[in-house]
mmCIF file of C-alpha atoms in Angstrom:
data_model
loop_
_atom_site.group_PDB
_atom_site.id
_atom_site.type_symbol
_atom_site.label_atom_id
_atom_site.label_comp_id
_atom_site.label_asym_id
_atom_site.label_seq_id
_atom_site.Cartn_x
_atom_site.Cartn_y
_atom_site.Cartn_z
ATOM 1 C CA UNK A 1 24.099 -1.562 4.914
ATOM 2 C CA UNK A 2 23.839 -3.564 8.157
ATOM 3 C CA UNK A 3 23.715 -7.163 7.695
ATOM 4 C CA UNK A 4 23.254 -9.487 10.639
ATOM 5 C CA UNK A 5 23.782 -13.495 11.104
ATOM 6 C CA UNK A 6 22.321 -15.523 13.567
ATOM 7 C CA UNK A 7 22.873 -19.120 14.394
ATOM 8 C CA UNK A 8 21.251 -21.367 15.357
ATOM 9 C CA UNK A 9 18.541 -21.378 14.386
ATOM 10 C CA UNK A 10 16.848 -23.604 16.528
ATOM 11 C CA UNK A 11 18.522 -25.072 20.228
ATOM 12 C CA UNK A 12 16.985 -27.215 22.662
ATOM 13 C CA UNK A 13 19.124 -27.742 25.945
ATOM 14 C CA UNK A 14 18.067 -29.635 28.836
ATOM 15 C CA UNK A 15 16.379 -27.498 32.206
ATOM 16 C CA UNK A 16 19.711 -26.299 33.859
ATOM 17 C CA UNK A 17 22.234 -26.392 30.968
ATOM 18 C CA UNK A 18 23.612 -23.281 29.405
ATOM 19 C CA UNK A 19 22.481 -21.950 25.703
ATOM 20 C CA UNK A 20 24.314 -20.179 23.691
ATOM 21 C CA UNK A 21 23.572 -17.676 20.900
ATOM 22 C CA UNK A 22 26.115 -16.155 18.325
ATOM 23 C CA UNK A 23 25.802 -13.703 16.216
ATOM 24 C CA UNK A 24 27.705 -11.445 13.463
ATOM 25 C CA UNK A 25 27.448 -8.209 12.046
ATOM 26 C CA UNK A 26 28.957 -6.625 8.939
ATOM 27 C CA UNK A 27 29.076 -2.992 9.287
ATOM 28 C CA UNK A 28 32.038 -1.804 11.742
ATOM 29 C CA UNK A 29 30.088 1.356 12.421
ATOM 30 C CA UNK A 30 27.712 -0.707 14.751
ATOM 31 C CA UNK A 31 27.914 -0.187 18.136
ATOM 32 C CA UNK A 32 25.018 -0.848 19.995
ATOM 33 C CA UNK A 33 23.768 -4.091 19.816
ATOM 34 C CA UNK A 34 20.910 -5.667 21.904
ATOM 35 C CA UNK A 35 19.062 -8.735 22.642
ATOM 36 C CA UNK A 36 15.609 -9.583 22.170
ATOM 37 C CA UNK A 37 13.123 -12.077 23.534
ATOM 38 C CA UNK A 38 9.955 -12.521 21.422
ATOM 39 C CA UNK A 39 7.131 -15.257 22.994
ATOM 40 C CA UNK A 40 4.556 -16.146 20.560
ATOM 41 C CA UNK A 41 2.282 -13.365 19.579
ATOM 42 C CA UNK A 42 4.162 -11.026 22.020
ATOM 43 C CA UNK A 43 6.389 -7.694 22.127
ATOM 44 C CA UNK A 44 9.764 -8.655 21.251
ATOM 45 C CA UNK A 45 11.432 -7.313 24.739
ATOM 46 C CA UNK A 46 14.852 -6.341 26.140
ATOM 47 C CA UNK A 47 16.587 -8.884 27.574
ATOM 48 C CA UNK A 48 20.005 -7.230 27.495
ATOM 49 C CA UNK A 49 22.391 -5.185 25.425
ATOM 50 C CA UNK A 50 26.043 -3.996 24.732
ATOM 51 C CA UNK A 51 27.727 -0.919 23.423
ATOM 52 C CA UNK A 52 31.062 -0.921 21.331
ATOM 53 C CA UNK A 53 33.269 0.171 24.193
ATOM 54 C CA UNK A 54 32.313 -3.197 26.705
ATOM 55 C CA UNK A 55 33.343 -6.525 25.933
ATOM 56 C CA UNK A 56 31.034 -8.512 28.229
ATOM 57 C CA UNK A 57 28.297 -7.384 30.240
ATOM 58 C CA UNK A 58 26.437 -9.818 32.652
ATOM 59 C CA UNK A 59 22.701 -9.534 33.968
ATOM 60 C CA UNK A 60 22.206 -12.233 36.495
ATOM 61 C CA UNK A 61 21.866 -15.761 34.579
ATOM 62 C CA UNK A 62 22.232 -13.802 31.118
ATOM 63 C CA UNK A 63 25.491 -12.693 29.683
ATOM 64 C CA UNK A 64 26.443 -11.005 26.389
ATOM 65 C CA UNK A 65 29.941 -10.488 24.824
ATOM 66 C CA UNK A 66 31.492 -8.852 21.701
ATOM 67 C CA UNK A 67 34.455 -9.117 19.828
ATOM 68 C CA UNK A 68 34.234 -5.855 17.763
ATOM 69 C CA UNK A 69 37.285 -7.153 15.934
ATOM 70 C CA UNK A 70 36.121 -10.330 14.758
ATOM 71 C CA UNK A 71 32.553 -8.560 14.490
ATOM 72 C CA UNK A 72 30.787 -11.368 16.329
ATOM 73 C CA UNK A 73 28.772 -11.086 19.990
ATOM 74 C CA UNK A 74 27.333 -13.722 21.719
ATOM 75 C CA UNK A 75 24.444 -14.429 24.218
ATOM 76 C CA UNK A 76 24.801 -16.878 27.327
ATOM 77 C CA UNK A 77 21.902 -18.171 29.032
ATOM 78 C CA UNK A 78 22.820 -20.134 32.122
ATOM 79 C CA UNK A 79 20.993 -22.459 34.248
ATOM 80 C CA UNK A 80 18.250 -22.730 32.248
ATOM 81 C CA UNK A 81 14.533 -23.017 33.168
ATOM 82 C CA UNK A 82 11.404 -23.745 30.818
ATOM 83 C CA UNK A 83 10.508 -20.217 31.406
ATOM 84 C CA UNK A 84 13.736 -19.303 28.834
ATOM 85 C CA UNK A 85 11.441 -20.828 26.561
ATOM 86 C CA UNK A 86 11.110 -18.542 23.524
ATOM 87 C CA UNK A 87 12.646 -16.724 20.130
ATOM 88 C CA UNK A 88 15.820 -14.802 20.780
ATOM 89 C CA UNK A 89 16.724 -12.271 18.369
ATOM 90 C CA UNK A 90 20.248 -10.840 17.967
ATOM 91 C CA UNK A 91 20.460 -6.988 16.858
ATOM 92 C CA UNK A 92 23.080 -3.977 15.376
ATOM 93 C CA UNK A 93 22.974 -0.549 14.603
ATOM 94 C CA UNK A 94 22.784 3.040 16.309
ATOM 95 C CA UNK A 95 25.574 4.325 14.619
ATOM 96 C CA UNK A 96 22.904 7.139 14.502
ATOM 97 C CA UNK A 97 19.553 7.815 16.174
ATOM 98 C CA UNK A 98 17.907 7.497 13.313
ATOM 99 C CA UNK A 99 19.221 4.318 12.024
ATOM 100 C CA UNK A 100 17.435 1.669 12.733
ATOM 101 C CA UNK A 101 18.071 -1.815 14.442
ATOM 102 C CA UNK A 102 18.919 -4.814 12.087
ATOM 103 C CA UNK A 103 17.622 -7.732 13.343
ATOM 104 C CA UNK A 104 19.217 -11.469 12.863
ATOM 105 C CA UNK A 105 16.790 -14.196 12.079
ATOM 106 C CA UNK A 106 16.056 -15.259 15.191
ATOM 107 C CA UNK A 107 16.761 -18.378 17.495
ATOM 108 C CA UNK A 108 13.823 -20.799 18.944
ATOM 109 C CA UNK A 109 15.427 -22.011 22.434
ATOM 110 C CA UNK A 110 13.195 -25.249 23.278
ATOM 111 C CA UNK A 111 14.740 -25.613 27.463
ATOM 112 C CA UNK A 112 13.263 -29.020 28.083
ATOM 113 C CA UNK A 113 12.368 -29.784 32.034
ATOM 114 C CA UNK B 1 10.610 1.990 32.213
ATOM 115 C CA UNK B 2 9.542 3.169 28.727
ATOM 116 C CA UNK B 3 6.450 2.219 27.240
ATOM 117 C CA UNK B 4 5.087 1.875 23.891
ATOM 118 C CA UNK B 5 1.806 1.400 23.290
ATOM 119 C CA UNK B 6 0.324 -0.032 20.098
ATOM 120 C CA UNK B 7 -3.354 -0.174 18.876
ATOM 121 C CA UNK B 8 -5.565 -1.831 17.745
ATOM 122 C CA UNK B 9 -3.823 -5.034 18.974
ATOM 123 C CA UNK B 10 -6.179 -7.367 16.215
ATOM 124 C CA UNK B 11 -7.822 -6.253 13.135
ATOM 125 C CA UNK B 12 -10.000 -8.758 10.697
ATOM 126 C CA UNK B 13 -11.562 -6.541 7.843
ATOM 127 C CA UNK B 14 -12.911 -7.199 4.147
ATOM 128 C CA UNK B 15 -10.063 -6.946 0.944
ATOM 129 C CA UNK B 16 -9.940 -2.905 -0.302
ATOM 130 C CA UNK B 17 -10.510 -2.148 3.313
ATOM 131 C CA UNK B 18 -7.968 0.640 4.661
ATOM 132 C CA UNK B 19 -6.288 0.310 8.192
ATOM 133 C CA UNK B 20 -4.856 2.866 10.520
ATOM 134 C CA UNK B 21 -2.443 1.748 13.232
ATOM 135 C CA UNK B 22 -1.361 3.932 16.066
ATOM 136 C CA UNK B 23 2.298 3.811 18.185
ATOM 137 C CA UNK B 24 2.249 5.734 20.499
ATOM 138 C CA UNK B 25 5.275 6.415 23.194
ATOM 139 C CA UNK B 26 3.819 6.836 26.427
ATOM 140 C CA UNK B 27 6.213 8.218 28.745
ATOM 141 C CA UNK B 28 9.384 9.635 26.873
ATOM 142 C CA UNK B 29 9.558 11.628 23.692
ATOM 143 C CA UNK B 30 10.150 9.641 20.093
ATOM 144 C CA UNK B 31 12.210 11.642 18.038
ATOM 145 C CA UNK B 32 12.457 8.236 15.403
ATOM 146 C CA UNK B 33 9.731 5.017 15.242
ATOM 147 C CA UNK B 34 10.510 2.808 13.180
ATOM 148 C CA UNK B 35 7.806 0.039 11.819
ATOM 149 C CA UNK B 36 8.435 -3.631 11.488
ATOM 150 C CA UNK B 37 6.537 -6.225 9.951
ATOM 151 C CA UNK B 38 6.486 -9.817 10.628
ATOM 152 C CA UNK B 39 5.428 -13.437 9.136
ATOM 153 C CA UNK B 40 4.788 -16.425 10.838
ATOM 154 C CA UNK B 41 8.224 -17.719 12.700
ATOM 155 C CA UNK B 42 10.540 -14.988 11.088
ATOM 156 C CA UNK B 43 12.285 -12.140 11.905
ATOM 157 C CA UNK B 44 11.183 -8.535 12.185
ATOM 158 C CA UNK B 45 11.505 -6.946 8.840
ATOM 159 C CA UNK B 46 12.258 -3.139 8.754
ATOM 160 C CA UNK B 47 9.344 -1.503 6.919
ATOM 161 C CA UNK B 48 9.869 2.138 7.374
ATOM 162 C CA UNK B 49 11.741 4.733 9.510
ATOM 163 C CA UNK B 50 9.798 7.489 10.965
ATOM 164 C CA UNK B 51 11.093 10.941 11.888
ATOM 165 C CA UNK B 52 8.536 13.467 13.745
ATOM 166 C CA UNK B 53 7.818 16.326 11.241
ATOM 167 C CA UNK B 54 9.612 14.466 8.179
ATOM 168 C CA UNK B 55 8.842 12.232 5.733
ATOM 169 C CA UNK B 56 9.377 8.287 6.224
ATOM 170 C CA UNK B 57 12.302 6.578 4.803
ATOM 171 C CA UNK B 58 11.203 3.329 3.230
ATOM 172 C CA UNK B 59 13.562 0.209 2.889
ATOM 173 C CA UNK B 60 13.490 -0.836 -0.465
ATOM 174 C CA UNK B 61 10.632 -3.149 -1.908
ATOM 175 C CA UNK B 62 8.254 -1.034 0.616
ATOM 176 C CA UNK B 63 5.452 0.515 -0.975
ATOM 177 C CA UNK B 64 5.122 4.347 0.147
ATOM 178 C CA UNK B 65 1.879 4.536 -1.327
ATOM 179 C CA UNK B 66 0.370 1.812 0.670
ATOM 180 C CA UNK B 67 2.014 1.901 3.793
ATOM 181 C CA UNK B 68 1.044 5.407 4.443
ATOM 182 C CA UNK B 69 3.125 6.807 7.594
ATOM 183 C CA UNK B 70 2.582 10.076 9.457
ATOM 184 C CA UNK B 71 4.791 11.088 12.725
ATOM 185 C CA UNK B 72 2.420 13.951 13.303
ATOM 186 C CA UNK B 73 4.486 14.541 17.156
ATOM 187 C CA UNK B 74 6.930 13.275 19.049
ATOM 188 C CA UNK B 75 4.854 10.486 20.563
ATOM 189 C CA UNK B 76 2.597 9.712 17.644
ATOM 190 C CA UNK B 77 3.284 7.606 14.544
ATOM 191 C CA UNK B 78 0.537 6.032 12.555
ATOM 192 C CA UNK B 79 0.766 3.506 9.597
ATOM 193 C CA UNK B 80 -2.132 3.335 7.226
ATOM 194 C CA UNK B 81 -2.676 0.289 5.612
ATOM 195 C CA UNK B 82 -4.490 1.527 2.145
ATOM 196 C CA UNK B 83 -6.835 -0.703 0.355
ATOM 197 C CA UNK B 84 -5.292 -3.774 1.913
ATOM 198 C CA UNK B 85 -5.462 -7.088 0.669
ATOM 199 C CA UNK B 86 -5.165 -10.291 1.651
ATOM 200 C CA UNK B 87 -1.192 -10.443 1.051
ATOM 201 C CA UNK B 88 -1.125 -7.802 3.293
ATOM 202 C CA UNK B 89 -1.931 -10.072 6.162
ATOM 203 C CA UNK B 90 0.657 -9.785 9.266
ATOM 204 C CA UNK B 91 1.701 -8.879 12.361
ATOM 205 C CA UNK B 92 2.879 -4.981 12.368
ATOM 206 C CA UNK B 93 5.091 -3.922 15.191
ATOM 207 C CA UNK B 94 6.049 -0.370 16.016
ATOM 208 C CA UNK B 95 9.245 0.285 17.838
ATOM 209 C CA UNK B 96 10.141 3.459 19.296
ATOM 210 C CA UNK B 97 13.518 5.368 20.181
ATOM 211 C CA UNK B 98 14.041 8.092 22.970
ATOM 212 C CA UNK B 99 17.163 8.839 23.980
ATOM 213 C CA UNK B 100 19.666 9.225 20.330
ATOM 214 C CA UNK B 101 21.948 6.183 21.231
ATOM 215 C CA UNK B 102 19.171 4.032 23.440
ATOM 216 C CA UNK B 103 17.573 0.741 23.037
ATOM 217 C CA UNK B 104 14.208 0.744 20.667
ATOM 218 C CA UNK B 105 11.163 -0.257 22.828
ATOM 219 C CA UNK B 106 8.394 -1.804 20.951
ATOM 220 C CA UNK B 107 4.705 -1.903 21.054
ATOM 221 C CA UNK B 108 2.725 -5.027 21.609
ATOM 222 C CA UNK B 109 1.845 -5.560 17.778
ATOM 223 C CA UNK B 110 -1.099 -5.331 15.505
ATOM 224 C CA UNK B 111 -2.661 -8.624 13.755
ATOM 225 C CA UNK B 112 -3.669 -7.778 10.862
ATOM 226 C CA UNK B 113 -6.105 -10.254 8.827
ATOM 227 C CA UNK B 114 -7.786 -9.597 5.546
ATOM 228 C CA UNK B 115 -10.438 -11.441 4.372
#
């Protein structure tokens, strides 16, 4: 099955600096693979994701790329504000409807003002 | 956008009490919802997959017989908590999929807290 690596695991970055997120996946039959933001005792929510056949894909300050060779996709945060505050989670799968999401571990961005 | 709607949002109840949790998908069709659970500053763990008019396909060291789930219709999954105990304290999260390839959208949680 699906097994997904985060890192870090924790990142603190001063208000306007950029944060950055990596991930890797295992199974090459991945090819959807989102990003999450959870705040505490909240909905996990879309933030941003990217299918197999895009290698970057940019949503205002937030950007996402993936190297489906090396197996590894990344999420960049620019400009950051204490709002950015909060656990990003790193996600692969939908080589199926039915399959779900595997989720990495999680990373706690601290963006101090 | 879609929406996923998750209740009850908080439940504190005695030990051997049994809990029902409803996901429901408010404005799109479900054809899978899957069920996460969740401990204090970790990651989602994959509980169950739900299929309407199927049985649920439980990851392994899931108890079937406790986590009881029923995807009676395509915008309806429950999860029954049976004769929970106080181990079984956690946040539950539903997450639901429309469209075959699309994101999973996921309900605001349940607390769970046994006494």
């Amino acid at each position: 099955g699906e097994n997904v690596e985060q890192h870090p695991s924790t990142l603190s970055v001063q208000e306007g600096d950029s944060a950055v997120i990596k991930c890797t996946y295992s199974d090459s039959a991945s090819n959807y693979f989102p990003w999450y933001k959870q705040e505490l005792g909240k909905r996990p929510q879309l933030i941003i994701d990217i299918r197999s056949n895009v290698g970057e894909k940019k949503d205002q300050r937030i950007a996402v790329t993936l190297n489906k060779t090396a197996k590894h996709f990344s999420l960049h945060i620019t400009e950051t504000q204490p709002e950015d505050s909060a656990v990003y989670f790193c996600a692969a799968g939908g080589s199926s409807g039915n399959t779900p999401l595997v989720f990495g571990k999680g990373t706690r961005l601290s963006v101090i003002a | 956008g879609a929406v996923v709607s998750q209740h009850p949002s908080r439940v504190i109840c005695k030990s051997g009490t049994s809990v029902k949790i409803e996901c429901r998908s408010l404005d799109f069709q479900a054809t899978t919802m899957f069920w996460y659970r969740q401990f204090p500053k970790q990651s989602l763990m994959l509980m169950a997959t739900s299929n309407e008019g199927s049985k649920a396909t439980y990851e392994q060291g899931v108890e079937k017989d406790k986590f009881l789930i029923n995807h009676a219709s395509l915008t309806l999954s429950t999860l029954t908590v049976t004769s929970a105990h106080p181990e079984d304290s956690s946040f539950y999260i539903c997450s639901a999929r429309g469209e075959w390839m699309g994101p999973q959208h996921f309900g605001d949680g349940t607390r769970l807290s046994i006494l």
